[in-house]
Amino acid sequence: MNCGFEDIWHECLGMARVQNGVHREAAMNAIRISGMEPVNQELLRENNEILSRFKNDGVDMNKKRELEFSVSLPSKEVCQAFRQSFRDTYSMPKEGMFIFATYPETEEYELVLSVAMVPAAEAITLIEGQFLEISRSFGDADVFWGFSD
């Protein structure tokens, strides 16, 4: 069985709402069933550690937030090509939206995928991994994610 990204995404989001770490196993199973493993276990461990630090700092990790996945690129045209490549390769998260940002002082462009979700390391790793995969065709551009409390 090969589910679309949106099916897995919603499974991950739904499972992220479950308390006490139960969501992790269910979200990983949803990703495995789809055949879409996160980029690597090291990235998943790193994202789990980042979210744990937020939780230890008192951030409510059960609250839906706007997570932003970003990549810096040299021009608007390259941002548009990256976005199209992502859309051609993966399904968009239901609550996801691409945003272009420009920084005149550095002449850099940034493509941001903003997604409303409960932060879950498995879902974050899946999207970050997809961004990293697409970035290989764009000079291995650096990929970042974050959210504000």
Short mmCIF file of N, CA, C and O in Angstrom, two decimals:
data_model
loop_
_atom_site.label_atom_id
_atom_site.label_comp_id
_atom_site.label_asym_id
_atom_site.label_seq_id
_atom_site.Cartn_x
_atom_site.Cartn_y
_atom_site.Cartn_z
N MET A 1 0.84 -1.17 0.00
CA MET A 1 0.00 0.00 0.00
C MET A 1 0.89 1.24 0.00
O MET A 1 1.82 1.35 0.75
N ASN A 2 0.57 2.19 -0.88
CA ASN A 2 1.36 3.40 -0.95
C ASN A 2 0.45 4.59 -0.79
O ASN A 2 -0.29 4.94 -1.69
N CYS A 3 0.43 5.19 0.39
CA CYS A 3 -0.43 6.34 0.69
C CYS A 3 0.22 7.60 0.16
O CYS A 3 1.42 7.68 0.00
N GLY A 4 -0.59 8.62 -0.07
CA GLY A 4 -0.07 9.92 -0.43
C GLY A 4 0.47 10.64 0.77
O GLY A 4 0.16 10.29 1.91
N PHE A 5 1.27 11.67 0.53
CA PHE A 5 1.86 12.43 1.63
C PHE A 5 0.79 12.99 2.55
O PHE A 5 0.93 12.96 3.75
N GLU A 6 -0.30 13.48 1.96
CA GLU A 6 -1.35 14.10 2.78
C GLU A 6 -1.93 13.10 3.77
O GLU A 6 -2.20 13.43 4.92
N ASP A 7 -2.10 11.83 3.35
CA ASP A 7 -2.61 10.80 4.26
C ASP A 7 -1.66 10.61 5.43
O ASP A 7 -2.07 10.53 6.58
N ILE A 8 -0.38 10.51 5.14
CA ILE A 8 0.62 10.29 6.18
C ILE A 8 0.70 11.52 7.07
O ILE A 8 0.77 11.42 8.28
N TRP A 9 0.66 12.70 6.44
CA TRP A 9 0.73 13.95 7.18
C TRP A 9 -0.37 14.01 8.22
O TRP A 9 -0.13 14.31 9.37
N HIS A 10 -1.59 13.72 7.80
CA HIS A 10 -2.70 13.79 8.73
C HIS A 10 -2.59 12.72 9.81
O HIS A 10 -2.96 12.95 10.95
N GLU A 11 -2.08 11.57 9.44
CA GLU A 11 -1.86 10.52 10.45
C GLU A 11 -0.85 11.00 11.48
O GLU A 11 -1.04 10.87 12.67
N CYS A 12 0.25 11.62 11.01
CA CYS A 12 1.26 12.14 11.94
C CYS A 12 0.67 13.23 12.81
O CYS A 12 0.91 13.26 14.01
N LEU A 13 -0.08 14.14 12.21
CA LEU A 13 -0.66 15.22 13.00
C LEU A 13 -1.64 14.68 14.03
O LEU A 13 -1.67 15.10 15.17
N GLY A 14 -2.47 13.73 13.61
CA GLY A 14 -3.44 13.14 14.53
C GLY A 14 -2.75 12.43 15.68
O GLY A 14 -3.13 12.57 16.83
N MET A 15 -1.71 11.70 15.38
CA MET A 15 -0.99 10.97 16.41
C MET A 15 -0.22 11.92 17.32
O MET A 15 -0.01 11.62 18.48
N ALA A 16 0.18 13.07 16.81
CA ALA A 16 0.94 14.01 17.64
C ALA A 16 0.10 14.55 18.78
O ALA A 16 0.63 15.03 19.77
N ARG A 17 -1.19 14.47 18.65
CA ARG A 17 -2.07 14.99 19.71
C ARG A 17 -2.19 14.03 20.89
O ARG A 17 -2.69 14.39 21.92
N VAL A 18 -1.72 12.81 20.73
CA VAL A 18 -1.81 11.82 21.80
C VAL A 18 -0.69 12.11 22.81
O VAL A 18 0.43 12.43 22.44
N GLN A 19 -1.00 12.02 24.07
CA GLN A 19 -0.06 12.35 25.12
C GLN A 19 0.95 11.22 25.37
O GLN A 19 0.79 10.10 24.92
N ASN A 20 2.00 11.55 26.13
CA ASN A 20 2.96 10.59 26.69
C ASN A 20 3.76 9.81 25.66
O ASN A 20 4.10 8.66 25.87
N GLY A 21 4.06 10.41 24.51
CA GLY A 21 4.94 9.76 23.55
C GLY A 21 4.32 8.65 22.73
O GLY A 21 4.99 8.04 21.92
N VAL A 22 3.06 8.35 22.92
CA VAL A 22 2.41 7.28 22.15
C VAL A 22 2.38 7.66 20.68
O VAL A 22 2.46 6.82 19.81
N HIS A 23 2.29 8.98 20.37
CA HIS A 23 2.21 9.43 18.99
C HIS A 23 3.42 9.04 18.18
O HIS A 23 3.33 8.80 17.00
N ARG A 24 4.59 8.95 18.78
CA ARG A 24 5.83 8.69 18.04
C ARG A 24 5.75 7.37 17.29
O ARG A 24 6.03 7.30 16.10
N GLU A 25 5.37 6.32 17.97
CA GLU A 25 5.30 5.00 17.33
C GLU A 25 4.24 4.98 16.23
O GLU A 25 4.48 4.48 15.14
N ALA A 26 3.08 5.55 16.48
CA ALA A 26 2.02 5.55 15.49
C ALA A 26 2.41 6.38 14.26
O ALA A 26 2.15 5.98 13.12
N ALA A 27 3.04 7.53 14.48
CA ALA A 27 3.46 8.36 13.35
C ALA A 27 4.53 7.66 12.53
O ALA A 27 4.50 7.68 11.30
N MET A 28 5.47 7.01 13.21
CA MET A 28 6.51 6.27 12.48
C MET A 28 5.90 5.13 11.67
O MET A 28 6.31 4.87 10.55
N ASN A 29 4.90 4.45 12.23
CA ASN A 29 4.23 3.38 11.48
C ASN A 29 3.55 3.93 10.24
O ASN A 29 3.59 3.31 9.18
N ALA A 30 2.92 5.09 10.35
CA ALA A 30 2.25 5.71 9.19
C ALA A 30 3.27 6.03 8.11
O ALA A 30 3.02 5.81 6.93
N ILE A 31 4.43 6.53 8.51
CA ILE A 31 5.47 6.85 7.54
C ILE A 31 6.02 5.58 6.92
O ILE A 31 6.21 5.49 5.71
N ARG A 32 6.25 4.53 7.72
CA ARG A 32 6.77 3.26 7.18
C ARG A 32 5.80 2.63 6.19
O ARG A 32 6.20 2.15 5.15
N ILE A 33 4.51 2.62 6.53
CA ILE A 33 3.49 2.03 5.65
C ILE A 33 3.52 2.70 4.29
O ILE A 33 3.35 2.06 3.26
N SER A 34 3.76 3.99 4.27
CA SER A 34 3.75 4.75 3.02
C SER A 34 4.99 4.48 2.18
O SER A 34 5.02 4.81 1.02
N GLY A 35 6.03 3.91 2.78
CA GLY A 35 7.28 3.73 2.07
C GLY A 35 8.12 5.00 2.07
O GLY A 35 9.13 5.09 1.38
N MET A 36 7.75 5.99 2.84
CA MET A 36 8.45 7.27 2.88
C MET A 36 9.16 7.41 4.22
O MET A 36 8.67 8.04 5.13
N GLU A 37 10.31 6.82 4.36
CA GLU A 37 11.07 6.92 5.59
C GLU A 37 11.63 8.34 5.74
O GLU A 37 11.92 8.99 4.75
N PRO A 38 11.76 8.83 6.96
CA PRO A 38 12.45 10.11 7.13
C PRO A 38 13.86 9.99 6.54
O PRO A 38 14.38 8.88 6.40
N VAL A 39 14.47 11.12 6.22
CA VAL A 39 15.77 11.13 5.55
C VAL A 39 16.75 10.19 6.24
O VAL A 39 17.36 9.36 5.62
N ASN A 40 16.88 10.31 7.54
CA ASN A 40 17.76 9.40 8.28
C ASN A 40 17.43 9.47 9.77
O ASN A 40 16.81 10.41 10.24
N GLN A 41 17.85 8.44 10.45
CA GLN A 41 17.58 8.36 11.88
C GLN A 41 18.31 9.43 12.67
O GLN A 41 17.83 9.88 13.70
N GLU A 42 19.48 9.85 12.18
CA GLU A 42 20.23 10.91 12.86
C GLU A 42 19.43 12.22 12.86
O GLU A 42 19.35 12.91 13.87
N LEU A 43 18.81 12.54 11.73
CA LEU A 43 17.99 13.73 11.63
C LEU A 43 16.78 13.62 12.56
O LEU A 43 16.41 14.59 13.23
N LEU A 44 16.17 12.45 12.63
CA LEU A 44 15.03 12.23 13.52
C LEU A 44 15.46 12.41 14.98
O LEU A 44 14.77 13.07 15.76
N ARG A 45 16.61 11.85 15.36
CA ARG A 45 17.12 12.01 16.73
C ARG A 45 17.37 13.49 17.04
O ARG A 45 17.01 13.99 18.11
N GLU A 46 17.97 14.19 16.08
CA GLU A 46 18.24 15.61 16.26
C GLU A 46 16.95 16.39 16.48
O GLU A 46 16.86 17.22 17.39
N ASN A 47 15.93 16.11 15.68
CA ASN A 47 14.66 16.82 15.81
C ASN A 47 13.96 16.46 17.12
O ASN A 47 13.35 17.33 17.76
N ASN A 48 14.06 15.21 17.55
CA ASN A 48 13.51 14.82 18.85
C ASN A 48 14.20 15.59 19.98
O ASN A 48 13.55 16.05 20.91
N GLU A 49 15.52 15.73 19.89
CA GLU A 49 16.27 16.46 20.91
C GLU A 49 15.87 17.94 20.94
O GLU A 49 15.71 18.52 22.01
N ILE A 50 15.71 18.54 19.77
CA ILE A 50 15.31 19.95 19.69
C ILE A 50 13.94 20.14 20.34
O ILE A 50 13.75 21.04 21.16
N LEU A 51 12.99 19.27 19.99
CA LEU A 51 11.65 19.40 20.58
C LEU A 51 11.67 19.13 22.08
O LEU A 51 10.93 19.76 22.84
N SER A 52 12.52 18.22 22.53
CA SER A 52 12.65 17.94 23.97
C SER A 52 13.17 19.17 24.71
O SER A 52 12.72 19.47 25.81
N ARG A 53 14.13 19.87 24.10
CA ARG A 53 14.65 21.09 24.73
C ARG A 53 13.55 22.15 24.86
O ARG A 53 13.45 22.81 25.89
N PHE A 54 12.74 22.29 23.79
CA PHE A 54 11.62 23.22 23.87
C PHE A 54 10.69 22.84 25.02
O PHE A 54 10.28 23.68 25.82
N LYS A 55 10.35 21.55 25.10
CA LYS A 55 9.45 21.08 26.15
C LYS A 55 10.05 21.32 27.53
O LYS A 55 9.36 21.78 28.43
N ASN A 56 11.35 21.03 27.69
CA ASN A 56 12.02 21.25 28.97
C ASN A 56 12.09 22.72 29.35
O ASN A 56 12.18 23.06 30.53
N ASP A 57 12.03 23.60 28.34
CA ASP A 57 12.03 25.05 28.59
C ASP A 57 10.62 25.57 28.87
O ASP A 57 10.42 26.77 28.99
N GLY A 58 9.65 24.66 28.95
CA GLY A 58 8.29 25.06 29.30
C GLY A 58 7.37 25.36 28.13
O GLY A 58 6.26 25.86 28.32
N VAL A 59 7.80 25.06 26.91
CA VAL A 59 6.96 25.30 25.74
C VAL A 59 5.92 24.18 25.64
O VAL A 59 6.26 23.01 25.75
N ASP A 60 4.66 24.55 25.45
CA ASP A 60 3.58 23.58 25.31
C ASP A 60 3.68 22.93 23.94
O ASP A 60 3.36 23.54 22.93
N MET A 61 4.12 21.68 23.89
CA MET A 61 4.34 20.99 22.63
C MET A 61 3.07 20.30 22.11
O MET A 61 3.12 19.62 21.10
N ASN A 62 1.96 20.46 22.79
CA ASN A 62 0.70 19.89 22.33
C ASN A 62 -0.17 20.92 21.61
O ASN A 62 -1.27 20.63 21.19
N LYS A 63 0.35 22.13 21.51
CA LYS A 63 -0.37 23.25 20.91
C LYS A 63 -0.04 23.34 19.41
O LYS A 63 1.12 23.24 19.01
N LYS A 64 -1.08 23.54 18.59
CA LYS A 64 -0.88 23.71 17.16
C LYS A 64 -0.15 25.02 16.91
O LYS A 64 -0.46 26.04 17.53
N ARG A 65 0.85 24.99 16.03
CA ARG A 65 1.68 26.15 15.75
C ARG A 65 1.93 26.26 14.25
O ARG A 65 1.72 25.32 13.51
N GLU A 66 2.43 27.42 13.85
CA GLU A 66 2.87 27.61 12.47
C GLU A 66 4.35 27.24 12.42
O GLU A 66 5.19 27.97 12.94
N LEU A 67 4.66 26.08 11.85
CA LEU A 67 6.05 25.69 11.65
C LEU A 67 6.48 26.17 10.28
O LEU A 67 5.69 26.12 9.33
N GLU A 68 7.70 26.64 10.20
CA GLU A 68 8.22 27.14 8.94
C GLU A 68 9.47 26.35 8.56
O GLU A 68 10.41 26.23 9.35
N PHE A 69 9.44 25.82 7.35
CA PHE A 69 10.57 25.11 6.75
C PHE A 69 11.09 26.04 5.67
O PHE A 69 10.33 26.47 4.81
N SER A 70 12.38 26.36 5.70
CA SER A 70 12.88 27.36 4.77
C SER A 70 14.18 26.92 4.10
O SER A 70 14.93 26.11 4.63
N VAL A 71 14.38 27.51 2.93
CA VAL A 71 15.60 27.27 2.16
C VAL A 71 15.98 28.60 1.50
O VAL A 71 15.12 29.29 0.94
N SER A 72 17.25 29.00 1.62
CA SER A 72 17.75 30.22 0.99
C SER A 72 18.23 29.89 -0.41
O SER A 72 18.98 28.92 -0.61
N LEU A 73 17.78 30.70 -1.37
CA LEU A 73 18.11 30.46 -2.77
C LEU A 73 18.51 31.78 -3.42
O LEU A 73 18.18 32.86 -2.91
N PRO A 74 19.19 31.71 -4.58
CA PRO A 74 19.76 32.94 -5.16
C PRO A 74 18.78 33.87 -5.87
O PRO A 74 19.11 35.05 -6.09
N SER A 75 17.59 33.40 -6.25
CA SER A 75 16.66 34.28 -6.98
C SER A 75 15.22 33.81 -6.82
O SER A 75 14.96 32.67 -6.41
N LYS A 76 14.30 34.69 -7.17
CA LYS A 76 12.88 34.33 -7.12
C LYS A 76 12.58 33.20 -8.09
O LYS A 76 11.81 32.29 -7.78
N GLU A 77 13.23 33.22 -9.25
CA GLU A 77 13.01 32.16 -10.24
C GLU A 77 13.45 30.80 -9.71
O GLU A 77 12.78 29.79 -9.93
N VAL A 78 14.56 30.78 -8.98
CA VAL A 78 15.03 29.52 -8.39
C VAL A 78 14.07 29.08 -7.28
O VAL A 78 13.77 27.89 -7.15
N CYS A 79 13.55 30.04 -6.50
CA CYS A 79 12.53 29.71 -5.49
C CYS A 79 11.31 29.09 -6.14
O CYS A 79 10.78 28.08 -5.65
N GLN A 80 10.87 29.66 -7.25
CA GLN A 80 9.70 29.13 -7.95
C GLN A 80 9.98 27.73 -8.49
O GLN A 80 9.12 26.85 -8.42
N ALA A 81 11.19 27.51 -9.00
CA ALA A 81 11.56 26.19 -9.51
C ALA A 81 11.60 25.16 -8.37
O ALA A 81 11.15 24.02 -8.53
N PHE A 82 12.14 25.56 -7.23
CA PHE A 82 12.20 24.67 -6.06
C PHE A 82 10.78 24.30 -5.63
O PHE A 82 10.47 23.14 -5.40
N ARG A 83 9.92 25.32 -5.51
CA ARG A 83 8.53 25.08 -5.11
C ARG A 83 7.85 24.12 -6.08
O ARG A 83 7.17 23.18 -5.67
N GLN A 84 8.05 24.33 -7.38
CA GLN A 84 7.41 23.45 -8.37
C GLN A 84 7.96 22.03 -8.28
O GLN A 84 7.20 21.06 -8.37
N SER A 85 9.24 21.91 -8.06
CA SER A 85 9.85 20.59 -7.91
C SER A 85 9.28 19.87 -6.69
O SER A 85 8.98 18.67 -6.73
N PHE A 86 9.10 20.61 -5.59
CA PHE A 86 8.51 20.03 -4.38
C PHE A 86 7.09 19.55 -4.68
O PHE A 86 6.70 18.43 -4.35
N ARG A 87 6.30 20.42 -5.32
CA ARG A 87 4.91 20.07 -5.64
C ARG A 87 4.81 18.90 -6.60
O ARG A 87 3.89 18.09 -6.51
N ASP A 88 5.75 18.82 -7.54
CA ASP A 88 5.74 17.71 -8.50
C ASP A 88 6.12 16.38 -7.86
O ASP A 88 5.70 15.33 -8.30
N THR A 89 6.93 16.45 -6.80
CA THR A 89 7.46 15.25 -6.16
C THR A 89 6.63 14.80 -4.97
O THR A 89 6.45 13.60 -4.75
N TYR A 90 6.11 15.73 -4.20
CA TYR A 90 5.39 15.42 -2.97
C TYR A 90 4.04 16.11 -2.96
O TYR A 90 3.86 17.16 -3.57
N SER A 91 3.11 15.56 -2.21
CA SER A 91 1.82 16.23 -2.00
C SER A 91 2.02 17.29 -0.92
O SER A 91 2.79 17.11 0.01
N MET A 92 1.30 18.38 -1.07
CA MET A 92 1.38 19.46 -0.07
C MET A 92 0.59 19.07 1.17
O MET A 92 -0.49 18.49 1.06
N PRO A 93 1.11 19.43 2.35
CA PRO A 93 0.30 19.27 3.56
C PRO A 93 -0.98 20.11 3.41
O PRO A 93 -0.95 21.19 2.83
N LYS A 94 -2.08 19.59 3.91
CA LYS A 94 -3.36 20.28 3.76
C LYS A 94 -3.31 21.71 4.28
O LYS A 94 -3.89 22.62 3.69
N GLU A 95 -2.65 21.93 5.39
CA GLU A 95 -2.58 23.27 5.98
C GLU A 95 -1.23 23.92 5.71
O GLU A 95 -0.72 24.68 6.52
N GLY A 96 -0.65 23.63 4.53
CA GLY A 96 0.64 24.19 4.17
C GLY A 96 0.51 25.27 3.11
O GLY A 96 -0.40 25.25 2.29
N MET A 97 1.45 26.24 3.15
CA MET A 97 1.44 27.33 2.19
C MET A 97 2.88 27.78 1.95
O MET A 97 3.65 27.95 2.90
N PHE A 98 3.25 27.95 0.67
CA PHE A 98 4.57 28.48 0.34
C PHE A 98 4.55 30.00 0.37
O PHE A 98 3.58 30.63 -0.06
N ILE A 99 5.63 30.58 0.88
CA ILE A 99 5.80 32.02 0.97
C ILE A 99 7.19 32.36 0.43
O ILE A 99 8.16 31.66 0.75
N PHE A 100 7.29 33.42 -0.36
CA PHE A 100 8.59 33.92 -0.81
C PHE A 100 8.98 35.09 0.07
O PHE A 100 8.16 35.95 0.36
N ALA A 101 10.23 35.15 0.46
CA ALA A 101 10.74 36.28 1.23
C ALA A 101 11.99 36.79 0.53
O ALA A 101 12.78 36.00 -0.01
N THR A 102 12.17 38.10 0.51
CA THR A 102 13.37 38.69 -0.07
C THR A 102 14.07 39.52 0.99
O THR A 102 13.43 40.09 1.88
N TYR A 103 15.38 39.58 0.88
CA TYR A 103 16.20 40.35 1.80
C TYR A 103 17.08 41.29 0.97
O TYR A 103 18.17 40.91 0.55
N PRO A 104 16.58 42.52 0.70
CA PRO A 104 17.30 43.45 -0.19
C PRO A 104 18.75 43.72 0.24
O PRO A 104 19.63 43.85 -0.61
N GLU A 105 18.99 43.75 1.55
CA GLU A 105 20.34 44.07 2.03
C GLU A 105 21.35 42.98 1.66
O GLU A 105 22.53 43.25 1.51
N THR A 106 20.89 41.74 1.49
CA THR A 106 21.80 40.65 1.12
C THR A 106 21.50 40.11 -0.27
O THR A 106 22.24 39.25 -0.77
N GLU A 107 20.43 40.58 -0.88
CA GLU A 107 20.00 40.12 -2.21
C GLU A 107 19.70 38.62 -2.21
O GLU A 107 19.83 37.96 -3.23
N GLU A 108 19.32 38.09 -1.06
CA GLU A 108 18.96 36.67 -0.97
C GLU A 108 17.45 36.52 -1.01
O GLU A 108 16.70 37.42 -0.65
N TYR A 109 17.05 35.34 -1.41
CA TYR A 109 15.64 34.98 -1.44
C TYR A 109 15.47 33.75 -0.56
O TYR A 109 16.38 32.93 -0.44
N GLU A 110 14.31 33.65 0.03
CA GLU A 110 14.02 32.50 0.88
C GLU A 110 12.65 31.96 0.50
O GLU A 110 11.70 32.72 0.33
N LEU A 111 12.59 30.65 0.36
CA LEU A 111 11.31 29.99 0.13
C LEU A 111 10.93 29.34 1.45
O LEU A 111 11.72 28.59 2.04
N VAL A 112 9.73 29.65 1.93
CA VAL A 112 9.27 29.15 3.22
C VAL A 112 8.00 28.34 3.00
O VAL A 112 7.08 28.79 2.33
N LEU A 113 7.96 27.15 3.57
CA LEU A 113 6.74 26.36 3.63
C LEU A 113 6.21 26.49 5.04
O LEU A 113 6.84 26.03 6.00
N SER A 114 5.09 27.17 5.20
CA SER A 114 4.47 27.37 6.50
C SER A 114 3.36 26.33 6.66
O SER A 114 2.50 26.19 5.79
N VAL A 115 3.42 25.60 7.77
CA VAL A 115 2.47 24.52 8.02
C VAL A 115 1.91 24.65 9.43
O VAL A 115 2.68 24.71 10.40
N ALA A 116 0.59 24.68 9.54
CA ALA A 116 -0.06 24.69 10.86
C ALA A 116 -0.11 23.26 11.36
O ALA A 116 -0.71 22.39 10.72
N MET A 117 0.57 22.99 12.49
CA MET A 117 0.63 21.62 13.00
C MET A 117 1.04 21.60 14.46
O MET A 117 1.59 22.57 14.98
N VAL A 118 0.78 20.49 15.10
CA VAL A 118 1.33 20.22 16.42
C VAL A 118 2.75 19.68 16.17
O VAL A 118 2.90 18.74 15.37
N PRO A 119 3.79 20.27 16.75
CA PRO A 119 5.15 19.81 16.47
C PRO A 119 5.36 18.34 16.85
O PRO A 119 5.17 17.95 17.99
N ALA A 120 5.71 17.54 15.86
CA ALA A 120 6.05 16.13 16.07
C ALA A 120 7.31 15.85 15.28
O ALA A 120 7.39 16.19 14.09
N ALA A 121 8.31 15.28 15.93
CA ALA A 121 9.62 15.06 15.29
C ALA A 121 9.50 14.26 14.00
O ALA A 121 10.20 14.53 13.03
N GLU A 122 8.60 13.28 13.96
CA GLU A 122 8.46 12.44 12.78
C GLU A 122 7.96 13.24 11.58
O GLU A 122 8.48 13.12 10.47
N ALA A 123 6.94 14.07 11.79
CA ALA A 123 6.39 14.88 10.70
C ALA A 123 7.39 15.96 10.28
O ALA A 123 7.57 16.22 9.09
N ILE A 124 8.07 16.56 11.25
CA ILE A 124 9.09 17.58 10.95
C ILE A 124 10.21 16.95 10.13
O ILE A 124 10.65 17.50 9.12
N THR A 125 10.65 15.77 10.54
CA THR A 125 11.73 15.08 9.84
C THR A 125 11.31 14.71 8.42
O THR A 125 12.11 14.81 7.49
N LEU A 126 10.08 14.32 8.26
CA LEU A 126 9.58 13.97 6.92
C LEU A 126 9.66 15.18 6.00
O LEU A 126 10.21 15.10 4.90
N ILE A 127 9.14 16.32 6.43
CA ILE A 127 9.15 17.52 5.58
C ILE A 127 10.58 18.04 5.39
O ILE A 127 10.98 18.38 4.28
N GLU A 128 11.35 18.08 6.47
CA GLU A 128 12.74 18.53 6.35
C GLU A 128 13.50 17.64 5.37
O GLU A 128 14.26 18.12 4.53
N GLY A 129 13.26 16.34 5.46
CA GLY A 129 13.91 15.40 4.54
C GLY A 129 13.51 15.64 3.10
O GLY A 129 14.33 15.55 2.18
N GLN A 130 12.24 15.95 2.88
CA GLN A 130 11.78 16.24 1.52
C GLN A 130 12.44 17.52 0.99
O GLN A 130 12.87 17.57 -0.16
N PHE A 131 12.53 18.54 1.83
CA PHE A 131 13.22 19.76 1.44
C PHE A 131 14.68 19.47 1.12
O PHE A 131 15.22 19.97 0.12
N LEU A 132 15.34 18.66 1.95
CA LEU A 132 16.75 18.31 1.71
C LEU A 132 16.90 17.55 0.40
O LEU A 132 17.86 17.79 -0.36
N GLU A 133 15.98 16.65 0.13
CA GLU A 133 16.03 15.87 -1.12
C GLU A 133 15.92 16.80 -2.33
O GLU A 133 16.70 16.68 -3.29
N ILE A 134 14.97 17.71 -2.32
CA ILE A 134 14.81 18.65 -3.43
C ILE A 134 16.03 19.58 -3.52
O ILE A 134 16.49 19.91 -4.61
N SER A 135 16.59 19.98 -2.38
CA SER A 135 17.71 20.92 -2.39
C SER A 135 18.94 20.34 -3.08
O SER A 135 19.79 21.10 -3.56
N ARG A 136 19.03 19.02 -3.19
CA ARG A 136 20.18 18.41 -3.89
C ARG A 136 20.25 18.89 -5.34
O ARG A 136 21.35 18.99 -5.90
N SER A 137 19.10 19.14 -5.94
CA SER A 137 19.06 19.63 -7.32
C SER A 137 19.31 21.13 -7.40
O SER A 137 19.39 21.69 -8.49
N PHE A 138 19.43 21.78 -6.25
CA PHE A 138 19.62 23.23 -6.20
C PHE A 138 20.88 23.57 -5.42
O PHE A 138 20.90 24.49 -4.61
N GLY A 139 21.94 22.80 -5.64
CA GLY A 139 23.23 23.09 -5.01
C GLY A 139 23.31 22.79 -3.54
O GLY A 139 24.08 23.41 -2.83
N ASP A 140 22.49 21.83 -3.07
CA ASP A 140 22.50 21.45 -1.65
C ASP A 140 22.28 22.65 -0.73
O ASP A 140 22.98 22.83 0.27
N ALA A 141 21.30 23.46 -1.08
CA ALA A 141 20.97 24.62 -0.26
C ALA A 141 20.61 24.18 1.16
O ALA A 141 20.03 23.12 1.35
N ASP A 142 20.98 24.99 2.15
CA ASP A 142 20.68 24.67 3.54
C ASP A 142 19.20 24.77 3.81
O ASP A 142 18.51 25.65 3.30
N VAL A 143 18.70 23.84 4.62
CA VAL A 143 17.28 23.78 4.98
C VAL A 143 17.17 24.00 6.48
O VAL A 143 17.94 23.44 7.27
N PHE A 144 16.20 24.83 6.88
CA PHE A 144 15.98 25.13 8.29
C PHE A 144 14.50 24.98 8.61
O PHE A 144 13.65 25.11 7.73
N TRP A 145 14.18 24.77 9.88
CA TRP A 145 12.79 24.80 10.33
C TRP A 145 12.76 25.45 11.71
O TRP A 145 13.75 25.48 12.43
N GLY A 146 11.59 25.98 12.04
CA GLY A 146 11.42 26.60 13.34
C GLY A 146 10.00 27.04 13.54
O GLY A 146 9.17 26.93 12.64
N PHE A 147 9.72 27.53 14.74
CA PHE A 147 8.41 28.09 15.07
C PHE A 147 8.60 29.06 16.23
O PHE A 147 9.62 29.03 16.92
N SER A 148 7.64 29.94 16.40
CA SER A 148 7.73 30.87 17.53
C SER A 148 6.68 30.48 18.57
O SER A 148 5.64 29.92 18.24
N ASP A 149 7.00 30.75 19.81
CA ASP A 149 6.10 30.39 20.91
C ASP A 149 5.15 31.51 21.21
O ASP A 149 5.44 32.64 21.24
#
